[in-house]
Amino acid sequence: MRVGVEVGGTFTDLVAIDGDRVTISKVPSTPSAPDEGALAAITAAEIALAEVTDLVHGSTVATNAILERKGARIAFVVTQGFRDLLLLQRHNRRQIYDLFYAKPVPVVSRADTIEVPERIDAKGQVATALDAAAAKAAIDAVLARGDYQAVAVCLLNAYANPTHEQALGEMLRADHPDLTVTLSHEVTREFREYERASTTTLAAYVQPVIDRYLGRFETALRGQGFKGRFSMMQSNGGRLPAAGMSRNAITALFSGPAAGVMGAVRQAGQSGYRDLITFDMGGTSTDVCLVADGKPALADETEVDGLPIRTPVLDIVTVGAGGGSIVWVDDGGLLRVGPRSAGAEPGPACYGRGGTEPAITDAHVARGTLRPAAFLGGRMSVDPTAAETALAPVAETLKTTPEGLAADAIRLAESNIVGAIRLVSTARGRDPRDYVLVPFGGAGPLHAARIAEELDIATICVPPNAGVLSAYGLLAADFVQYGTRTRRMTVETDTPDTVREVFAELAVEATTQFAELGLDAPRFDHALAMRYVGQAFEVLVELPDASLPSLTADKLLDLFNEAHARVFEFDDSRVNKAEIVSFRLGAAAPPGAVPALSEAADADAVEVGEVRIYDDGAWVDAKRLSRRHVAKGAAGPALIEDVTSTVYLPAGWRAAIDDCDNLILTRT
């Protein structure tokens, strides 16, 4: 048996696959103790942990530690003269018209920053040798002042030559074995000093938190008889054994959204769809990602609370539009949705847990697109009166009815999601009309058709058990690690030989790491960050696997010019030379055969019936069906229900179940 448990902001989802049998559970999250919610989901599914061979987990623990500033107290070691690196940051202003704008506050204070005498230049040559005695004295003096849990080390140009960092790391681990030591070259070996320093300090900040969390969770699992493999999902779309997360927990920041994308890729791929826009709408937010030819787009950098993190992550755009997003009126009298959310505690008003502000879930209940009797297959009670009561004050302010307000709020949330999808498609040089929309999460299928209409997308693929697809994605994900290396060079005739040499070095490192974690030998993906000489930022150029042995300078330039033109709609190849800035090697090993997701064996079959839905300013009659009733096709308007989600099929759309148990919606 294989089990995936994903802790979200509102619900904790579980998918267990044992042969052809699929078991699911969905329970409210416990934000104060996410592992308790995960264990509750296992209990609700009545799973005997002794029978589980593979358990994969995803959570927001690392992200919450940064957002809530509840990470470890850390000391920060830098090259002499660079004490204010984290405070200076960059000279750009994120809100140029905000007179009270302040730069993001780093997670380590200036008083906890330690300067050590050493200097390595940008070519990796030692300019000033490390004074080990002076460094030890400076570090010990600061560490003696407080209760530190971790030390981050980021020396100037250590990406080019890490020998001084390695020496400091050995000294710190020998003298202070109780501290977590994070070295910048072990986290990211790329240039741009501020981004590298920010990434290193954040990695050190969350590492003790993740170590404690995983240790506590794994102990609880072992106490209930679990003897299988325990893995954690990463932001890059792959997972790692828990032991691997002890080296670089910063990769676990966005594990939930990444798992959903991988589940969508796997399940939609069963039906032959490889160009996708995934759309994950849960209780707190909506995450969208573009997938081209079966590969999710990767970004080299992300940020949390305004602080940059330089590590490969799935290129996911998040907006505050979820089922728990609050519906409100701003000071100018305009209707707003989110980004504030009711979350799991107290949740939307209709949950009956003390929530009084109206949320998108309340709006769906009020307009009839979410039946209380069908919520979580009828396993969770929903109060429609409480939903209308919460909506009434806002409706009165805007001089409309509760159902009218509900419809307006839902369309506004959909407009926000459309904007996010355009960021990952149109803004990246991709036409959304060329893609299939894959909605999931508890609320995604309710909004998919209207969003597709806005983007002129003709086909929607709704996976079975869409409300827990992220938990399935945990099981479908490969074991993945990325290695990066900054090494600048202009593209000349002999450059491909150097490219092959650098990738060979990275491949040896990755193969060694996989062997240490007990994983199979990985396969590799190769990519280069390139730009024209004089440009400030790079575009990513993926190298097809078969092209590397025969790669030539001309072929490399062609690939770069194509990538540059796709993003910026022009290339400058006849004027400027191109240069390589950084190398990125992805290493992946499959977890073994994972069956496709299917409808849960205990799914409740909803009898055919009628419902009334408020849409386009009027109440309309619609059919009420279960997925099992749509095998041969159905026309809108209709609600199609399963245990974990509801699909709204408006007029002008048809639905049918294909051979892979996916629900395919097409515009007529």
Short mmCIF file of C-alpha atoms in Angstrom, two decimals, residues 328-336 397-398:
data_model
loop_
_atom_site.label_atom_id
_atom_site.label_comp_id
_atom_site.label_asym_id
_atom_site.label_seq_id
_atom_site.Cartn_x
_atom_site.Cartn_y
_atom_site.Cartn_z
CA TRP A 328 -15.78 42.20 1.51
CA VAL A 329 -16.28 45.82 0.43
CA ASP A 330 -13.33 48.22 0.36
CA ASP A 331 -13.31 51.89 1.42
CA GLY A 332 -14.29 52.94 -2.09
CA GLY A 333 -17.41 50.79 -2.05
CA LEU A 334 -16.05 48.14 -4.42
CA LEU A 335 -16.57 44.40 -3.99
CA ARG A 336 -13.41 42.46 -3.14
CA THR A 397 -24.30 47.48 1.46
CA LEU A 398 -24.14 46.88 -2.30
#
